[in-house]
PDB file of C-alpha atoms in Angstrom:
ATOM      1  CA  UNK A1433      71.490  87.662  -9.811  1.00 65.00           C
ATOM      2  CA  UNK A1434      74.731  85.983  -8.955  1.00 63.00           C
ATOM      3  CA  UNK A1435      75.762  83.751 -11.769  1.00 91.00           C
ATOM      4  CA  UNK A1436      78.337  82.089 -13.973  1.00 94.00           C
ATOM      5  CA  UNK A1437      78.837  83.774 -17.320  1.00 95.00           C
ATOM      6  CA  UNK A1438      80.568  82.319 -20.334  1.00 95.00           C
ATOM      7  CA  UNK A1439      81.677  84.182 -23.418  1.00 91.00           C
ATOM      8  CA  UNK A1440      81.227  83.720 -26.219  1.00 92.00           C
ATOM      9  CA  UNK A1441      78.268  81.377 -26.375  1.00 93.00           C
ATOM     10  CA  UNK A1442      79.333  80.193 -29.815  1.00 95.00           C
ATOM     11  CA  UNK A1443      82.889  80.147 -31.120  1.00 96.00           C
ATOM     12  CA  UNK A1444      84.064  79.110 -34.543  1.00 96.00           C
ATOM     13  CA  UNK A1445      87.748  78.614 -35.166  1.00 95.00           C
ATOM     14  CA  UNK A1446      89.934  77.051 -37.803  1.00 95.00           C
ATOM     15  CA  UNK A1447      91.941  73.894 -37.439  1.00 96.00           C
ATOM     16  CA  UNK A1448      95.125  74.791 -35.568  1.00 95.00           C
ATOM     17  CA  UNK A1449      94.132  78.374 -34.767  1.00 96.00           C
ATOM     18  CA  UNK A1450      94.388  79.142 -31.037  1.00 96.00           C
ATOM     19  CA  UNK A1451      91.198  80.022 -29.261  1.00 97.00           C
ATOM     20  CA  UNK A1452      90.367  81.304 -25.772  1.00 97.00           C
ATOM     21  CA  UNK A1453      87.104  80.780 -23.959  1.00 97.00           C
ATOM     22  CA  UNK A1454      86.254  82.842 -20.926  1.00 97.00           C
ATOM     23  CA  UNK A1455      84.256  82.344 -17.770  1.00 97.00           C
ATOM     24  CA  UNK A1456      83.395  84.803 -15.049  1.00 97.00           C
ATOM     25  CA  UNK A1457      81.455  84.420 -11.831  1.00 96.00           C
ATOM     26  CA  UNK A1458      79.787  86.738  -9.379  1.00 94.00           C
ATOM     27  CA  UNK A1459      79.358  84.046  -6.719  1.00 90.00           C
ATOM     28  CA  UNK A1460      82.806  84.567  -5.190  1.00 90.00           C
ATOM     29  CA  UNK A1461      83.342  80.816  -5.221  1.00 92.00           C
ATOM     30  CA  UNK A1462      86.841  79.549  -4.658  1.00 91.00           C
ATOM     31  CA  UNK A1463      86.630  76.544  -6.969  1.00 93.00           C
ATOM     32  CA  UNK A1464      86.237  76.836 -10.738  1.00 95.00           C
ATOM     33  CA  UNK A1465      86.007  73.990 -13.242  1.00 96.00           C
ATOM     34  CA  UNK A1466      86.214  73.453 -16.984  1.00 97.00           C
ATOM     35  CA  UNK A1467      84.356  70.563 -18.556  1.00 96.00           C
ATOM     36  CA  UNK A1468      84.191  69.330 -22.114  1.00 96.00           C
ATOM     37  CA  UNK A1469      80.874  67.865 -23.204  1.00 93.00           C
ATOM     38  CA  UNK A1470      80.370  66.124 -26.515  1.00 91.00           C
ATOM     39  CA  UNK A1471      77.009  65.145 -27.881  1.00 84.00           C
ATOM     40  CA  UNK A1472      75.280  62.399 -25.877  1.00 77.00           C
ATOM     41  CA  UNK A1473      78.228  62.113 -23.493  1.00 84.00           C
ATOM     42  CA  UNK A1474      78.846  63.032 -19.891  1.00 86.00           C
ATOM     43  CA  UNK A1475      80.587  66.293 -19.085  1.00 91.00           C
ATOM     44  CA  UNK A1476      84.271  65.426 -18.843  1.00 92.00           C
ATOM     45  CA  UNK A1477      86.356  67.328 -16.319  1.00 93.00           C
ATOM     46  CA  UNK A1478      89.417  68.924 -17.916  1.00 96.00           C
ATOM     47  CA  UNK A1479      90.814  70.742 -14.871  1.00 93.00           C
ATOM     48  CA  UNK A1480      89.828  72.763 -11.860  1.00 93.00           C
ATOM     49  CA  UNK A1481      91.207  75.494  -9.659  1.00 94.00           C
ATOM     50  CA  UNK A1482      90.949  75.651  -5.921  1.00 91.00           C
ATOM     51  CA  UNK A1483      91.750  79.307  -5.441  1.00 92.00           C
ATOM     52  CA  UNK A1484      94.969  79.622  -7.445  1.00 92.00           C
ATOM     53  CA  UNK A1485      95.899  75.954  -7.158  1.00 93.00           C
ATOM     54  CA  UNK A1486      95.591  74.339 -10.559  1.00 93.00           C
ATOM     55  CA  UNK A1487      94.522  70.692 -10.801  1.00 92.00           C
ATOM     56  CA  UNK A1488      94.866  69.033 -14.179  1.00 92.00           C
ATOM     57  CA  UNK A1489      93.158  65.750 -15.011  1.00 91.00           C
ATOM     58  CA  UNK A1490      95.631  63.078 -16.064  1.00 90.00           C
ATOM     59  CA  UNK A1491      93.951  62.534 -19.417  1.00 91.00           C
ATOM     60  CA  UNK A1492      93.526  66.200 -20.365  1.00 95.00           C
ATOM     61  CA  UNK A1493      95.583  66.816 -23.521  1.00 94.00           C
ATOM     62  CA  UNK A1494      98.474  69.290 -23.343  1.00 94.00           C
ATOM     63  CA  UNK A1495      96.657  71.253 -26.026  1.00 95.00           C
ATOM     64  CA  UNK A1496      94.341  72.530 -23.290  1.00 97.00           C
ATOM     65  CA  UNK A1497      95.593  75.149 -20.879  1.00 96.00           C
ATOM     66  CA  UNK A1498      93.899  77.329 -18.304  1.00 96.00           C
ATOM     67  CA  UNK A1499      94.476  80.581 -16.494  1.00 96.00           C
ATOM     68  CA  UNK A1500      92.806  82.059 -13.460  1.00 96.00           C
ATOM     69  CA  UNK A1501      94.061  85.611 -12.976  1.00 96.00           C
ATOM     70  CA  UNK A1502      91.688  86.317 -10.087  1.00 94.00           C
ATOM     71  CA  UNK A1503      88.745  84.806  -8.193  1.00 93.00           C
ATOM     72  CA  UNK A1504      86.178  85.965 -10.726  1.00 95.00           C
ATOM     73  CA  UNK A1505      87.720  84.934 -14.026  1.00 96.00           C
ATOM     74  CA  UNK A1506      88.950  81.728 -15.564  1.00 97.00           C
ATOM     75  CA  UNK A1507      90.084  81.105 -19.139  1.00 97.00           C
ATOM     76  CA  UNK A1508      90.386  78.006 -21.260  1.00 97.00           C
ATOM     77  CA  UNK A1509      93.040  78.182 -23.980  1.00 97.00           C
ATOM     78  CA  UNK A1510      93.112  75.642 -26.761  1.00 97.00           C
ATOM     79  CA  UNK A1511      96.489  76.059 -28.394  1.00 96.00           C
ATOM     80  CA  UNK A1512      95.927  74.121 -31.604  1.00 96.00           C
ATOM     81  CA  UNK A1513      92.322  73.030 -31.958  1.00 96.00           C
ATOM     82  CA  UNK A1514      91.670  69.839 -33.825  1.00 96.00           C
ATOM     83  CA  UNK A1515      88.415  68.598 -35.280  1.00 95.00           C
ATOM     84  CA  UNK A1516      88.033  66.342 -32.257  1.00 95.00           C
ATOM     85  CA  UNK A1517      87.964  69.361 -29.957  1.00 97.00           C
ATOM     86  CA  UNK A1518      84.620  70.520 -31.273  1.00 97.00           C
ATOM     87  CA  UNK A1519      82.330  70.322 -28.265  1.00 96.00           C
ATOM     88  CA  UNK A1520      80.429  72.280 -25.652  1.00 95.00           C
ATOM     89  CA  UNK A1521      82.727  73.698 -22.990  1.00 97.00           C
ATOM     90  CA  UNK A1522      81.159  74.193 -19.594  1.00 96.00           C
ATOM     91  CA  UNK A1523      82.442  76.338 -16.774  1.00 97.00           C
ATOM     92  CA  UNK A1524      81.266  75.667 -13.244  1.00 95.00           C
ATOM     93  CA  UNK A1525      81.965  76.955  -9.767  1.00 94.00           C
ATOM     94  CA  UNK A1526      81.548  75.659  -6.274  1.00 91.00           C
ATOM     95  CA  UNK A1527      82.249  76.808  -2.762  1.00 85.00           C
ATOM     96  CA  UNK A1528      83.426  74.714   0.114  1.00 71.00           C
ATOM     97  CA  UNK A1529      81.153  76.735   2.365  1.00 66.00           C
ATOM     98  CA  UNK A1530      78.105  76.080   0.193  1.00 58.00           C
ATOM     99  CA  UNK A1531      78.019  72.297   0.569  1.00 60.00           C
ATOM    100  CA  UNK A1532      79.791  71.964  -2.720  1.00 68.00           C
ATOM    101  CA  UNK A1533      76.878  72.315  -5.059  1.00 81.00           C
ATOM    102  CA  UNK A1534      78.195  73.208  -8.516  1.00 89.00           C
ATOM    103  CA  UNK A1535      76.814  76.149 -10.445  1.00 91.00           C
ATOM    104  CA  UNK A1536      77.139  75.979 -14.210  1.00 93.00           C
ATOM    105  CA  UNK A1537      77.427  78.556 -16.913  1.00 94.00           C
ATOM    106  CA  UNK A1538      75.483  78.234 -20.173  1.00 92.00           C
ATOM    107  CA  UNK A1539      78.480  76.824 -22.029  1.00 94.00           C
ATOM    108  CA  UNK A1540      80.407  77.787 -25.138  1.00 96.00           C
ATOM    109  CA  UNK A1541      79.842  75.697 -28.234  1.00 95.00           C
ATOM    110  CA  UNK A1542      83.092  75.399 -30.147  1.00 97.00           C
ATOM    111  CA  UNK A1543      83.120  74.566 -33.837  1.00 96.00           C
ATOM    112  CA  UNK A1544      86.407  73.729 -35.552  1.00 96.00           C
ATOM    113  CA  UNK A1545      86.519  74.115 -39.333  1.00 94.00           C
TER     114      UNK A1545
ATOM    115  CA  UNK B 695      88.556  54.805 -10.778  1.00 67.00           C
ATOM    116  CA  UNK B 696      85.214  56.229  -9.893  1.00 77.00           C
ATOM    117  CA  UNK B 697      82.433  55.928 -12.423  1.00 88.00           C
ATOM    118  CA  UNK B 698      78.753  56.732 -12.695  1.00 93.00           C
ATOM    119  CA  UNK B 699      76.303  54.666 -14.721  1.00 94.00           C
ATOM    120  CA  UNK B 700      72.951  55.804 -15.970  1.00 94.00           C
ATOM    121  CA  UNK B 701      71.209  52.842 -17.485  1.00 86.00           C
ATOM    122  CA  UNK B 702      68.505  54.563 -19.479  1.00 87.00           C
ATOM    123  CA  UNK B 703      69.819  56.766 -22.261  1.00 90.00           C
ATOM    124  CA  UNK B 704      66.445  57.686 -23.711  1.00 95.00           C
ATOM    125  CA  UNK B 705      63.077  57.546 -21.975  1.00 96.00           C
ATOM    126  CA  UNK B 706      59.728  58.467 -23.491  1.00 97.00           C
ATOM    127  CA  UNK B 707      56.689  58.843 -21.247  1.00 97.00           C
ATOM    128  CA  UNK B 708      53.198  60.211 -21.486  1.00 97.00           C
ATOM    129  CA  UNK B 709      52.136  63.004 -19.187  1.00 96.00           C
ATOM    130  CA  UNK B 710      51.084  61.813 -15.717  1.00 96.00           C
ATOM    131  CA  UNK B 711      53.202  58.670 -15.986  1.00 97.00           C
ATOM    132  CA  UNK B 712      55.602  57.899 -13.178  1.00 97.00           C
ATOM    133  CA  UNK B 713      59.336  58.284 -13.699  1.00 97.00           C
ATOM    134  CA  UNK B 714      62.331  56.474 -12.305  1.00 97.00           C
ATOM    135  CA  UNK B 715      65.821  57.057 -13.666  1.00 97.00           C
ATOM    136  CA  UNK B 716      68.594  54.797 -12.490  1.00 96.00           C
ATOM    137  CA  UNK B 717      72.010  55.915 -11.289  1.00 96.00           C
ATOM    138  CA  UNK B 718      74.739  53.668  -9.927  1.00 96.00           C
ATOM    139  CA  UNK B 719      78.231  54.668  -8.920  1.00 94.00           C
ATOM    140  CA  UNK B 720      81.397  52.831  -8.131  1.00 90.00           C
ATOM    141  CA  UNK B 721      83.258  54.237  -5.168  1.00 80.00           C
ATOM    142  CA  UNK B 722      83.684  52.752  -1.748  1.00 73.00           C
ATOM    143  CA  UNK B 723      84.217  55.900   0.276  1.00 80.00           C
ATOM    144  CA  UNK B 724      81.950  58.689   1.414  1.00 82.00           C
ATOM    145  CA  UNK B 725      80.273  60.414  -1.501  1.00 86.00           C
ATOM    146  CA  UNK B 726      78.021  63.334  -2.177  1.00 90.00           C
ATOM    147  CA  UNK B 727      75.357  62.689  -4.808  1.00 93.00           C
ATOM    148  CA  UNK B 728      73.602  65.033  -7.194  1.00 95.00           C
ATOM    149  CA  UNK B 729      71.039  65.091  -9.934  1.00 97.00           C
ATOM    150  CA  UNK B 730      71.238  67.878 -12.486  1.00 95.00           C
ATOM    151  CA  UNK B 731      68.764  68.749 -15.218  1.00 95.00           C
ATOM    152  CA  UNK B 732      69.440  70.443 -18.525  1.00 92.00           C
ATOM    153  CA  UNK B 733      66.386  71.820 -20.303  1.00 91.00           C
ATOM    154  CA  UNK B 734      66.684  72.379 -24.060  1.00 86.00           C
ATOM    155  CA  UNK B 735      68.961  75.326 -24.729  1.00 82.00           C
ATOM    156  CA  UNK B 736      69.646  75.956 -21.052  1.00 85.00           C
ATOM    157  CA  UNK B 737      72.505  75.295 -18.676  1.00 85.00           C
ATOM    158  CA  UNK B 738      72.789  72.525 -16.124  1.00 90.00           C
ATOM    159  CA  UNK B 739      70.748  73.171 -12.999  1.00 92.00           C
ATOM    160  CA  UNK B 740      70.700  71.333  -9.698  1.00 92.00           C
ATOM    161  CA  UNK B 741      67.590  69.235  -9.042  1.00 95.00           C
ATOM    162  CA  UNK B 742      68.596  67.773  -5.709  1.00 95.00           C
ATOM    163  CA  UNK B 743      71.558  66.631  -3.681  1.00 93.00           C
ATOM    164  CA  UNK B 744      72.427  64.179  -0.951  1.00 93.00           C
ATOM    165  CA  UNK B 745      75.172  64.713   1.597  1.00 89.00           C
ATOM    166  CA  UNK B 746      74.060  62.840   4.697  1.00 87.00           C
ATOM    167  CA  UNK B 747      71.027  62.057   6.827  1.00 90.00           C
ATOM    168  CA  UNK B 748      67.670  60.961   5.431  1.00 93.00           C
ATOM    169  CA  UNK B 749      68.421  58.887   2.327  1.00 94.00           C
ATOM    170  CA  UNK B 750      65.208  60.079   0.696  1.00 96.00           C
ATOM    171  CA  UNK B 751      65.905  63.514  -0.711  1.00 96.00           C
ATOM    172  CA  UNK B 752      63.314  65.872  -2.087  1.00 96.00           C
ATOM    173  CA  UNK B 753      64.227  68.378  -4.753  1.00 94.00           C
ATOM    174  CA  UNK B 754      62.603  71.003  -6.885  1.00 93.00           C
ATOM    175  CA  UNK B 755      59.611  70.470  -9.187  1.00 94.00           C
ATOM    176  CA  UNK B 756      58.374  67.376  -7.362  1.00 95.00           C
ATOM    177  CA  UNK B 757      61.481  65.271  -7.919  1.00 97.00           C
ATOM    178  CA  UNK B 758      62.953  63.025  -5.268  1.00 97.00           C
ATOM    179  CA  UNK B 759      65.806  60.561  -5.085  1.00 97.00           C
ATOM    180  CA  UNK B 760      66.702  57.725  -2.768  1.00 96.00           C
ATOM    181  CA  UNK B 761      70.240  56.883  -1.741  1.00 95.00           C
ATOM    182  CA  UNK B 762      70.683  53.157  -1.177  1.00 94.00           C
ATOM    183  CA  UNK B 763      74.209  52.716   0.089  1.00 91.00           C
ATOM    184  CA  UNK B 764      74.220  48.914  -0.176  1.00 92.00           C
ATOM    185  CA  UNK B 765      73.330  49.146  -3.851  1.00 93.00           C
ATOM    186  CA  UNK B 766      75.526  52.161  -4.636  1.00 93.00           C
ATOM    187  CA  UNK B 767      72.449  53.708  -6.173  1.00 95.00           C
ATOM    188  CA  UNK B 768      70.795  57.110  -6.250  1.00 97.00           C
ATOM    189  CA  UNK B 769      67.696  56.770  -8.406  1.00 97.00           C
ATOM    190  CA  UNK B 770      65.607  59.768  -9.384  1.00 97.00           C
ATOM    191  CA  UNK B 771      61.824  59.584  -9.189  1.00 97.00           C
ATOM    192  CA  UNK B 772      58.776  61.656  -9.929  1.00 97.00           C
ATOM    193  CA  UNK B 773      55.255  60.295  -9.426  1.00 97.00           C
ATOM    194  CA  UNK B 774      53.649  62.197 -12.299  1.00 97.00           C
ATOM    195  CA  UNK B 775      55.662  63.810 -15.079  1.00 97.00           C
ATOM    196  CA  UNK B 776      54.679  66.865 -17.069  1.00 96.00           C
ATOM    197  CA  UNK B 777      55.475  67.910 -20.598  1.00 96.00           C
ATOM    198  CA  UNK B 778      57.766  70.578 -19.136  1.00 95.00           C
ATOM    199  CA  UNK B 779      59.984  67.853 -17.623  1.00 97.00           C
ATOM    200  CA  UNK B 780      61.327  67.110 -21.090  1.00 96.00           C
ATOM    201  CA  UNK B 781      65.060  67.526 -20.584  1.00 96.00           C
ATOM    202  CA  UNK B 782      68.318  65.693 -20.098  1.00 95.00           C
ATOM    203  CA  UNK B 783      69.081  64.430 -16.593  1.00 97.00           C
ATOM    204  CA  UNK B 784      72.563  63.840 -15.233  1.00 96.00           C
ATOM    205  CA  UNK B 785      73.598  62.012 -12.106  1.00 96.00           C
ATOM    206  CA  UNK B 786      76.868  63.130 -10.521  1.00 95.00           C
ATOM    207  CA  UNK B 787      79.031  61.903  -7.684  1.00 92.00           C
ATOM    208  CA  UNK B 788      81.657  63.721  -5.690  1.00 89.00           C
ATOM    209  CA  UNK B 789      84.212  62.087  -3.482  1.00 79.00           C
ATOM    210  CA  UNK B 790      83.663  64.020  -0.276  1.00 74.00           C
ATOM    211  CA  UNK B 791      87.433  64.346   0.155  1.00 76.00           C
ATOM    212  CA  UNK B 792      87.965  66.154  -3.156  1.00 79.00           C
ATOM    213  CA  UNK B 793      86.453  68.840  -5.330  1.00 80.00           C
ATOM    214  CA  UNK B 794      86.035  66.560  -8.326  1.00 85.00           C
ATOM    215  CA  UNK B 795      82.657  65.573  -9.713  1.00 89.00           C
ATOM    216  CA  UNK B 796      82.065  62.575 -11.951  1.00 90.00           C
ATOM    217  CA  UNK B 797      79.029  62.704 -14.226  1.00 93.00           C
ATOM    218  CA  UNK B 798      76.969  59.970 -15.769  1.00 93.00           C
ATOM    219  CA  UNK B 799      76.262  59.978 -19.492  1.00 91.00           C
ATOM    220  CA  UNK B 800      72.797  61.416 -18.988  1.00 94.00           C
ATOM    221  CA  UNK B 801      69.248  60.303 -19.689  1.00 96.00           C
ATOM    222  CA  UNK B 802      67.230  62.135 -22.271  1.00 95.00           C
ATOM    223  CA  UNK B 803      63.592  62.274 -21.172  1.00 97.00           C
ATOM    224  CA  UNK B 804      60.805  63.140 -23.552  1.00 97.00           C
ATOM    225  CA  UNK B 805      57.314  63.627 -22.160  1.00 97.00           C
ATOM    226  CA  UNK B 806      54.474  63.450 -24.634  1.00 96.00           C
ATOM    227  CA  UNK B 807      51.574  65.820 -24.070  1.00 89.00           C
TER     228      UNK B 807
END
């Protein structure tokens, strides 16, 4: 089945130690998103790509970076994780041709020690 | 700035009770509207969506939602809930001119058997 895959599902890192989360999709969608979701809060959009065009949200900290080397893959890099960055990170995709429904991956739960 | 409000954070119902979850958004332009569901331990899945046409939208698993433009609302309904509907429900809005989605804070529904 076509889907959005996130690895790893659980990630533990130390305060200040860089970490990379990955997302891949088999849907061939041109838009990919990264959200941060903390407990009992709405998913918060960090940034999105339309093809290779990167769109950063104004309030996304510089600590968060992203790369999209090709259509299928997108990475979230957290350069110096703080305790406040512990959260669920969701990857999603959408396609202009598909009436813009978003498809979500299962998420990566990040713990910062 | 756009925002989405979900008024009920926690709802507890008995099986066969009727459900209505409120969603209001603040945006004056043309929007696309979505309800997503997240079952325990699973990823976000689309329940239903509204783009245009009939303001009463039917989704999966017996859910429906009504778009009332004058009230900026998109409430989710189900006439008779089941224990398996226990989940968290998110309303989301997309400005039809962008690829950005804004999510509400979610409503956690618990259905008692």
